[in-house]
Coordinates of C-alpha atoms in Angstrom, one line a residue:
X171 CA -27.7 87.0 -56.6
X172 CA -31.2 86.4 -57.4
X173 CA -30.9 88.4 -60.7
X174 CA -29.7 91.8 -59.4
X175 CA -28.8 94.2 -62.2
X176 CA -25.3 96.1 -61.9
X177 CA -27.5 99.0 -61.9
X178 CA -28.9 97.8 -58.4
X179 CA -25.4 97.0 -56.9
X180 CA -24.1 100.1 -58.1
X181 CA -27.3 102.2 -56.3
X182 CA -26.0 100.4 -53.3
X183 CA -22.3 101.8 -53.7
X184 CA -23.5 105.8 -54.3
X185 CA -26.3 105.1 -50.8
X186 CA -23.2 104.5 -48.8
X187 CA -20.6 106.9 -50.6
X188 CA -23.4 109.8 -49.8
X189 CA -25.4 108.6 -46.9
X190 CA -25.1 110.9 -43.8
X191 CA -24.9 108.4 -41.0
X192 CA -28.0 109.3 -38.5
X193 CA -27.8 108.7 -34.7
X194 CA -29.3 105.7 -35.0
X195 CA -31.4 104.0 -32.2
X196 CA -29.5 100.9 -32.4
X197 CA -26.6 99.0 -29.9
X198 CA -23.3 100.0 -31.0
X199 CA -21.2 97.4 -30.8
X200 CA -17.4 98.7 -29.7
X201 CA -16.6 96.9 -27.0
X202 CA -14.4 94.1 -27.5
X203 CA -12.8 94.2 -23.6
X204 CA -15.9 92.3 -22.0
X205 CA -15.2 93.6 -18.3
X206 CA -18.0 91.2 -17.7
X207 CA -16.7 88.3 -19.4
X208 CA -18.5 85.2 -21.2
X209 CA -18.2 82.7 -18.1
X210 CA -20.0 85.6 -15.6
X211 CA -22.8 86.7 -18.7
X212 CA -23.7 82.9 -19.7
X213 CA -22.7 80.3 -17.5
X214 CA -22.1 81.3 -14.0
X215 CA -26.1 81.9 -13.4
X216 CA -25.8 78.1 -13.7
X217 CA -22.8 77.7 -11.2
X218 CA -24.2 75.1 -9.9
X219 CA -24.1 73.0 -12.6
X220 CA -21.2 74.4 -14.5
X221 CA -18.1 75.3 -14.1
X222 CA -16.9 78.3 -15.8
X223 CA -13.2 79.6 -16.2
X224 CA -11.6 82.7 -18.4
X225 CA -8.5 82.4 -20.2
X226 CA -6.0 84.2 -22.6
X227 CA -3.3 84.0 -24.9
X228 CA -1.6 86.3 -27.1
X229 CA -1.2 86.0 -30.9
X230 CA 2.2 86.0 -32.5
X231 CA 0.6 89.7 -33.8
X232 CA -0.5 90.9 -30.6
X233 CA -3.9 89.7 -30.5
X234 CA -5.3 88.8 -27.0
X235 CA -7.9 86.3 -27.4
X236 CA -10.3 85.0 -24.6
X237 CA -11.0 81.5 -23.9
X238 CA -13.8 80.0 -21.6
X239 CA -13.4 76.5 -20.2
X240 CA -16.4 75.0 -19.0
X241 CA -17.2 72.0 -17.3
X242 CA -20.0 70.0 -15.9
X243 CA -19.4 69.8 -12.5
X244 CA -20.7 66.1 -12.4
X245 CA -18.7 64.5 -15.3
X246 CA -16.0 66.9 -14.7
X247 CA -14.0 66.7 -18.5
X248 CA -13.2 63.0 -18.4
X249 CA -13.5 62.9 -22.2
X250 CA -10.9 64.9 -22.5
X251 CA -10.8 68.5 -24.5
X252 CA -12.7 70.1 -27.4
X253 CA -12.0 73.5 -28.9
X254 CA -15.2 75.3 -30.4
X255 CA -14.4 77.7 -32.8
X256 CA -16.8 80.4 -34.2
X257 CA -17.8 81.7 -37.6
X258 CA -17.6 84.9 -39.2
X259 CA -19.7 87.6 -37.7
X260 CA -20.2 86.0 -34.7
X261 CA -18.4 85.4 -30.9
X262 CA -17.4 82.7 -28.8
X263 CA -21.3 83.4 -27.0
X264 CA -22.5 81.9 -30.2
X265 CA -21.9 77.9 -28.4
X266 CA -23.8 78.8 -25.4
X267 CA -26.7 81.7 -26.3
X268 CA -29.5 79.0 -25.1
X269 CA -29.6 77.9 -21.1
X270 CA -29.3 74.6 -19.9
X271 CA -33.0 74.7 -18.6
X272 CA -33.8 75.3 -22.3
X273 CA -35.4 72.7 -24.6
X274 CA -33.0 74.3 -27.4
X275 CA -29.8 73.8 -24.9
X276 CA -26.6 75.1 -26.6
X277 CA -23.9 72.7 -27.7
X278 CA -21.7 73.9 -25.1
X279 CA -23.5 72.7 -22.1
X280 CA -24.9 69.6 -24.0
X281 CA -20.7 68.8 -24.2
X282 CA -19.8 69.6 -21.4
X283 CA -22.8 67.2 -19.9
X284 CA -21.4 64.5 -22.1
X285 CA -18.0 64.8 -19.9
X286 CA -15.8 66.8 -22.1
X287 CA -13.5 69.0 -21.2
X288 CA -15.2 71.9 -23.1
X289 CA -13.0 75.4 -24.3
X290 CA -14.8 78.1 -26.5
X291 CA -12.8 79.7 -28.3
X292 CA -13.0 83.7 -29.3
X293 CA -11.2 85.3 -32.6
X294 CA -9.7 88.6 -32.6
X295 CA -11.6 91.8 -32.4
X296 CA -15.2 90.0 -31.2
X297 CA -16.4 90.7 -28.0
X298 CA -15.0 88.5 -26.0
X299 CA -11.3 88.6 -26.4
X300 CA -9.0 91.1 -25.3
X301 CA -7.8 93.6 -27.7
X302 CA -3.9 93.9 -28.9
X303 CA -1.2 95.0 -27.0
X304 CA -0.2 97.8 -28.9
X305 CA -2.9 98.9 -31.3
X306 CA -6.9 100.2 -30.3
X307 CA -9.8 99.7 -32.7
X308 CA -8.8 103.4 -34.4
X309 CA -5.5 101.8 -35.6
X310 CA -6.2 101.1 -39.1
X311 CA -3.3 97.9 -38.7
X312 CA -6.1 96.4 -36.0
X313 CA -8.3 95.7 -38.7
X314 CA -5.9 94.8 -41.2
X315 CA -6.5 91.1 -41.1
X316 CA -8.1 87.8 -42.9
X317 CA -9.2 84.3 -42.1
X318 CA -5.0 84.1 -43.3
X319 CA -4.3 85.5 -39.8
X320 CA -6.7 83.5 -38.1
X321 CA -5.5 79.7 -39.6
X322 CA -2.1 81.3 -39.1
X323 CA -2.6 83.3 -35.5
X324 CA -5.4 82.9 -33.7
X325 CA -6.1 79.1 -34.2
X326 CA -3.0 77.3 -33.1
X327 CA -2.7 80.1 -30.4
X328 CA -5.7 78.4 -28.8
X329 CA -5.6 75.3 -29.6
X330 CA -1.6 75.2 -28.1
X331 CA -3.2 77.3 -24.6
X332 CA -5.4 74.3 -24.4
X333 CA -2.8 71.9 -24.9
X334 CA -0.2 73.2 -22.9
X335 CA -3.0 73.8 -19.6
X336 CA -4.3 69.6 -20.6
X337 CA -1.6 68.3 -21.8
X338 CA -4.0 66.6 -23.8
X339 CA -4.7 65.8 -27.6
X340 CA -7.8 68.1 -28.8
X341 CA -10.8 67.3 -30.5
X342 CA -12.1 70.5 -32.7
X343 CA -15.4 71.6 -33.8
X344 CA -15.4 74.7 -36.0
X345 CA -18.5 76.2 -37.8
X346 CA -18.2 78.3 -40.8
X347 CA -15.4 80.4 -40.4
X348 CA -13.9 78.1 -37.9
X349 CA -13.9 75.3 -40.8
X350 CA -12.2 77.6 -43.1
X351 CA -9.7 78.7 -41.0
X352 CA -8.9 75.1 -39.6
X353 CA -8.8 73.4 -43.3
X354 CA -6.3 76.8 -43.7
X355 CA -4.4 75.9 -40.6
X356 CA -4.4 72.1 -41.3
X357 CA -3.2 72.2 -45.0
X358 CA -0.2 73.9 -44.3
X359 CA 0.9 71.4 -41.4
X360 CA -0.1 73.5 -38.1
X361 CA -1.9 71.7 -35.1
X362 CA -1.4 68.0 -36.5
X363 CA 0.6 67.0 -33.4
X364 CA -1.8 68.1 -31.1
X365 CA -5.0 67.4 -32.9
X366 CA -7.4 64.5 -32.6
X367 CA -10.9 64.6 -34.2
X368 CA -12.2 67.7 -36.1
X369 CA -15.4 68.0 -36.8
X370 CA -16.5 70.4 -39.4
X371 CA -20.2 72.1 -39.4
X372 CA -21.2 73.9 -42.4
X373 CA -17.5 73.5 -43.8
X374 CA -16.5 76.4 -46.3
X375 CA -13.7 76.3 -48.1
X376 CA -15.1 77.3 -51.5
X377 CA -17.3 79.3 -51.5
X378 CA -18.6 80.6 -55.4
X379 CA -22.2 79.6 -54.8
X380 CA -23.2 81.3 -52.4
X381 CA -27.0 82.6 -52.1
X382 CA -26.7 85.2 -49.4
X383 CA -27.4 88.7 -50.4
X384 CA -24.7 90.0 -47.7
X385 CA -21.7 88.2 -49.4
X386 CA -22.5 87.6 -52.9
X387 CA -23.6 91.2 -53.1
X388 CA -20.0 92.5 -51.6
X389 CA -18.3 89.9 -54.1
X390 CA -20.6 91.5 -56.8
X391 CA -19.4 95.4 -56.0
X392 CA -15.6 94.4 -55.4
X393 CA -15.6 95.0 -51.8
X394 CA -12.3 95.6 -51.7
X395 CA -12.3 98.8 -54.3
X396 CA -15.4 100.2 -52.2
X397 CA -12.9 100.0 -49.2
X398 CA -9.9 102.0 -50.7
X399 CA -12.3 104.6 -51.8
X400 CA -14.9 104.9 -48.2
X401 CA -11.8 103.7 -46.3
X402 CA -13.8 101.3 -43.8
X403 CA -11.8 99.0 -41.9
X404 CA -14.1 97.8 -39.4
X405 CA -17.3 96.1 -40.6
X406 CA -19.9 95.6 -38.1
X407 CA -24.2 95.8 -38.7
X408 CA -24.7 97.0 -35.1
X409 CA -22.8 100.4 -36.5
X410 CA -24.3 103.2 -38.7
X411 CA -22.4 102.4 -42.0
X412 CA -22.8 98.6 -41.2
X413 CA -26.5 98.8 -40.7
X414 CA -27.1 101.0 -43.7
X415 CA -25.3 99.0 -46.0
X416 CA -27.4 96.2 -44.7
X417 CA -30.5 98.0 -45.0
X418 CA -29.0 99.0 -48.6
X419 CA -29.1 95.4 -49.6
X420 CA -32.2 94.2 -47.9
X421 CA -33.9 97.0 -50.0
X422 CA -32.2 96.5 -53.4
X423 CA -32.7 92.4 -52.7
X424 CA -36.5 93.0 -51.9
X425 CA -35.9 91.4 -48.8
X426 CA -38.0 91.7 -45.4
X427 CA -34.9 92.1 -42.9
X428 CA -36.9 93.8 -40.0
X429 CA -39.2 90.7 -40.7
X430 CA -37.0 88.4 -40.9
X431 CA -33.4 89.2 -40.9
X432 CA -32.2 85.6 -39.9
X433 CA -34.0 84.0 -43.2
X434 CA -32.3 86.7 -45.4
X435 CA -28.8 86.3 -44.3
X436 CA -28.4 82.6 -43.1
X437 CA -31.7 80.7 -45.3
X438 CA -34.6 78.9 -43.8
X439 CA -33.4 77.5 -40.9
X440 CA -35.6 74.1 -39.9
X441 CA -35.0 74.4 -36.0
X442 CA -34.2 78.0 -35.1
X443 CA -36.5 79.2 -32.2
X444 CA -37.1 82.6 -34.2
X445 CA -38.9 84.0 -31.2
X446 CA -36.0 84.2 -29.5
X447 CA -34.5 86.5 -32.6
X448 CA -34.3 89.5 -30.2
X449 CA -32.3 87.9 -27.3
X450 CA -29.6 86.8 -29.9
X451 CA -29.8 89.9 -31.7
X452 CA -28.4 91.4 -28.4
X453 CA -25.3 89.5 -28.9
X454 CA -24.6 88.7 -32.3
X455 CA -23.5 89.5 -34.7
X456 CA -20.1 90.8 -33.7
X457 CA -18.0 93.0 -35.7
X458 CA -15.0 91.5 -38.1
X459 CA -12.4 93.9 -40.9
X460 CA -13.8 94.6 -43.9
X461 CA -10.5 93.0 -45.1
X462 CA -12.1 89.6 -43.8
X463 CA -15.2 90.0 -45.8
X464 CA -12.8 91.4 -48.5
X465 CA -11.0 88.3 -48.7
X466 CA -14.3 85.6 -48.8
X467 CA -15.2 88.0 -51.7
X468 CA -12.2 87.5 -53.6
X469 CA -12.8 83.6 -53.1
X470 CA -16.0 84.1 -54.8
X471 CA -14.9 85.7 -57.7
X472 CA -11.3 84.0 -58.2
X473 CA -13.9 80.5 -57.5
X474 CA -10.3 79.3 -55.4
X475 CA -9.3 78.5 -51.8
X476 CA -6.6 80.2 -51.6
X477 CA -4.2 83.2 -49.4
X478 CA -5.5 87.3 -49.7
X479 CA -4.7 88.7 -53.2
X480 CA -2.8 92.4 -52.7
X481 CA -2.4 92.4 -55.9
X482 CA 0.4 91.5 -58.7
X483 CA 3.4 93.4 -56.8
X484 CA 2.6 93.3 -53.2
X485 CA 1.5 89.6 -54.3
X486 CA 5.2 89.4 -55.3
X487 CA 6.6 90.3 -52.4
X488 CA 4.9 88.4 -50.0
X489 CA 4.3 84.9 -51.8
X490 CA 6.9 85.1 -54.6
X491 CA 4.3 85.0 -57.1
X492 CA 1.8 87.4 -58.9
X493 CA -0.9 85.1 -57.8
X494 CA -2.0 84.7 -54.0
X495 CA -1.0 80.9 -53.8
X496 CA -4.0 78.3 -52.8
X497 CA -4.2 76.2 -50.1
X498 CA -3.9 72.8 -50.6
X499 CA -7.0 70.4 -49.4
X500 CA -5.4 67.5 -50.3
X501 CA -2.8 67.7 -47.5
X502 CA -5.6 67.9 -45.0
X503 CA -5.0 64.9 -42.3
X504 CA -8.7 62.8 -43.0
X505 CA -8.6 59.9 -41.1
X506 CA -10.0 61.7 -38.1
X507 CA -12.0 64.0 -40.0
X508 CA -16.0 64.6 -40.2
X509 CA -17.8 67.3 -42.8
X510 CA -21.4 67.9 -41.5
X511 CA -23.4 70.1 -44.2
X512 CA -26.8 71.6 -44.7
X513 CA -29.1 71.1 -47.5
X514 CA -30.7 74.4 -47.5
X515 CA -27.5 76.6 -45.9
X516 CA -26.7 79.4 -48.6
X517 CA -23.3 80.0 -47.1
X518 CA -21.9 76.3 -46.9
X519 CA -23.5 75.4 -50.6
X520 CA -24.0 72.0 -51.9
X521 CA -21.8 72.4 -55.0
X522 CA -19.1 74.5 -52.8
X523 CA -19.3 71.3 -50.2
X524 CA -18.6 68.8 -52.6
X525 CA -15.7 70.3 -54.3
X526 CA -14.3 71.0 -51.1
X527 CA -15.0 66.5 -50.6
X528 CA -13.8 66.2 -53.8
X529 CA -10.5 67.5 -53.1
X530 CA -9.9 66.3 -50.1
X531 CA -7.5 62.7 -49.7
X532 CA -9.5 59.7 -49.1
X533 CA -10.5 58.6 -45.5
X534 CA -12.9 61.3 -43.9
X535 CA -16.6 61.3 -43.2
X536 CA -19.4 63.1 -43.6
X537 CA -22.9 64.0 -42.5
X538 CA -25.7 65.8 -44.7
X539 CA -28.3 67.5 -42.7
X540 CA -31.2 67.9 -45.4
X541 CA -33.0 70.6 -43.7
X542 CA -30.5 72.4 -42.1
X543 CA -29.2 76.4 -42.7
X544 CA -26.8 78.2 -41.2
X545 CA -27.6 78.9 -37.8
X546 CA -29.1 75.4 -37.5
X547 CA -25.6 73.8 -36.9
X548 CA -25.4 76.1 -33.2
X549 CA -28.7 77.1 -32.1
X550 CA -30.9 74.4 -33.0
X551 CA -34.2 73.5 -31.0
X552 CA -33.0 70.0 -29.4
X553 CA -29.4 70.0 -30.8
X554 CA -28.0 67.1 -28.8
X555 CA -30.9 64.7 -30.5
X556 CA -30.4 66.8 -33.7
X557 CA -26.8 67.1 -34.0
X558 CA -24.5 66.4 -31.4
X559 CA -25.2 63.0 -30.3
X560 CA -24.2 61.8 -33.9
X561 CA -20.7 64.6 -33.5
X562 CA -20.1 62.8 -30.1
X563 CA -20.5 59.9 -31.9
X564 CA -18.0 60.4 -34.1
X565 CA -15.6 61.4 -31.6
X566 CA -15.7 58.4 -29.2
X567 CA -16.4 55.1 -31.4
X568 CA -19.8 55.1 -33.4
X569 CA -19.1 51.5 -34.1
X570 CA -20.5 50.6 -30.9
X571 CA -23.2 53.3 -31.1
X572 CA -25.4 52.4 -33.2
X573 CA -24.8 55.5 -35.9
X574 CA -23.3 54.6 -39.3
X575 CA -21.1 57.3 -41.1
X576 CA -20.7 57.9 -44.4
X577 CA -17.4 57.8 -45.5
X578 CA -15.7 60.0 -48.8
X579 CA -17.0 57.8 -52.0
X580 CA -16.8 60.1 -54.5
X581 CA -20.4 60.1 -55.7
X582 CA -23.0 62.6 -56.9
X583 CA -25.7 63.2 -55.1
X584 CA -24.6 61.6 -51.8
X585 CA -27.0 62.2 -48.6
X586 CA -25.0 61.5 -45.8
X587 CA -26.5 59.2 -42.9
X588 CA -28.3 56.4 -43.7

């Protein structure tokens, strides 16, 4: 945390416990029905390269998420398809934010150029799915979810929409949150049958060293007590008490977030075309519960990978135990399996990354990315050349591309390609 005192956090609890929320000047972010829809915001001013087709499917919950296929309309998905999957804060828009007339393209369009059938993937609440069927954003039970429900839910929901439309095995990329929720998902058995390569960018499992102000400060004030006492369910920095309590720590953390607001949440990110800061801002980040950030707090301080903790009895009655059970890496399929990492990303740390290697079984590979943060992994000036060649790489046969993988040896200090 960059030495804050408990003093400091605590002056962060009492400004949002007795802040009077002003009408700020700022975009509130409510909408998660899209009437205009990803395909018709991002990809259709390209129709004539692209294209671009809306899905949904509903959660065993309730949940309707939206799905975007896209495809190039002159290598029309002959590589068969790939599931993108988002991380925490942000939407499915987060794989294609830059054009394809761009010189920072976005992965989506650089896949779907390569000739795979490309589907984007969008978690409950963010902007571009659906709502529930039953419940509306005021519905306390809307928000009363984790990355649990989305390994449990939301994941193979998608993933089994594009199966079942394919009839096709699926290769996977997930960043951030989509690597937890997948290594979630894929411990306890789900999606192996349909499945084929997963490729995991800034993969967080662990996730105790963490160096982002945002997080580590929530795990540091017990999130989860603040939220019994203010009874926020809905945690979003394009509203009031979102921005506040980001302002809060951007204050308390001596930080320059008007500045730079990317640097302070995501690190120094090598390839991030920062003048473009205010076109992204207009779209990201999306709101997620409290209970998620709850939850990747309680990993920090319990230092485990494990299910939500409710607490000795409730614990009891939903797992049999006192103790939120973990999730097993070891029972991770690896064979088919790639970790691409950072060496400057505060949310995917170094020492988190290689526990989560060390614990996985034998057989996977892995990528390290020396000067890549965050944000690198999907907005990246020149991400085909920085990135995705080497993913697509891994996904067809890099034997007979000239890249060389390293696979799981179990040594310090590793540095992925050579």
């Amino acid at each position: 945390m960059g030495g804050w005192t408990l003093m400091e956090m605590w002056k962060i609890l009492f400004g949002l416990l007795f802040t009077r929320w002003p009408s700020c000047g700022i975009r509130m972010d409510t909408n998660t029905g899209a009437p205009d829809g990803l395909c018709s915001t991002f990809v259709e001013p390209y129709y004539s390269k692209y294209d671009c087709h809306e899905y949904s499917t509903v959660t065993p919950d309730g949940f309707r998420l939206g799905l975007q296929r896209i495809n190039s309309r002159s290598d029309s998905g002959q590589k068969g398809p790939l599931l993108l999957n988002h991380g925490v804060l942000n939407g499915g828009d987060a794989w294609v934010l830059n054009s394809p007339d761009e010189f920072d393209v976005s992965p989506a369009f650089v896949l779907a150029d390569a000739g795979y059938d490309v589907w984007i993937g969008n978690a409950r609440t963010t902007r571009y799915s659906y709502g529930h069927e039953k419940l509306t954003e005021e519905d306390e039970a809307y928000w009363d979810w984790s990355f649990d429900e989305l390994a449990a839910f939301d994941l193979p929901s998608m993933m089994y929409l594009v199966h079942n439309v394919t009839n096709k095995k699926i290769h996977y990329i997930g960043h951030s949150q989509g690597t937890q929720s997948a290594l979630a998902a894929l411990s306890e058995g789900k999606l192996i049958d349909i499945v084929n390569k997963v490729a995991l960018l800034a993969p967080v499992a662990y996730d105790s060293h963490i160096w982002t102000p945002l997080l580590a400060g929530a795990a540091v004030l017990h999130l989860d007590q603040l939220v019994k006492m203010l009874g926020f369910n809905k945690f979003s920095t394009k509203t009031p008490q979102g921005k506040q309590y980001v302002d809060l720590i951007c204050q308390e953390g001596n930080l320059d977030c008007d500045k730079d607001y990317v640097t302070a949440f995501t690190g120094t990110n090598c390839c991030f075309n920062y003048s473009k800061f205010p076109f992204y801002d207009q779209y990201e980040t999306q709101s997620t519960s409290t209970k998620n950030l709850v939850h990747l707090a309680q990993l920090y301080r319990a230092d485990k990978f494990q299910k939500y903790d409710y607490g000795a009895a409730e614990n009891n009655q939903r797992y049999n135990s006192i103790y939120p059970p973990a999730y097993d890496l070891s029972k991770v399929p690896t064979q088919n399996l790639l970790l691409v990492y950072g060496g400057l990303d505060p949310l995917a740390d170094l020492v988190d990354v290689q526990r989560l290697k060390n614990e996985l079984s034998p057989g996977y590979k892995y990528l390290f990315k020396p000067n890549f943060a965050h944000l690198d992994f999907i907005v990246a000036n020149n991400c085909k050349q920085q990135l995705y060649d080497e993913v697509m790489a891994f996904f067809e046969d890099e034997q007979n591309m000239g890249i060389t993988f390293f696979e799981n040896l179990a040594s310090n200090g590793d540095t992925g390609m050579q």
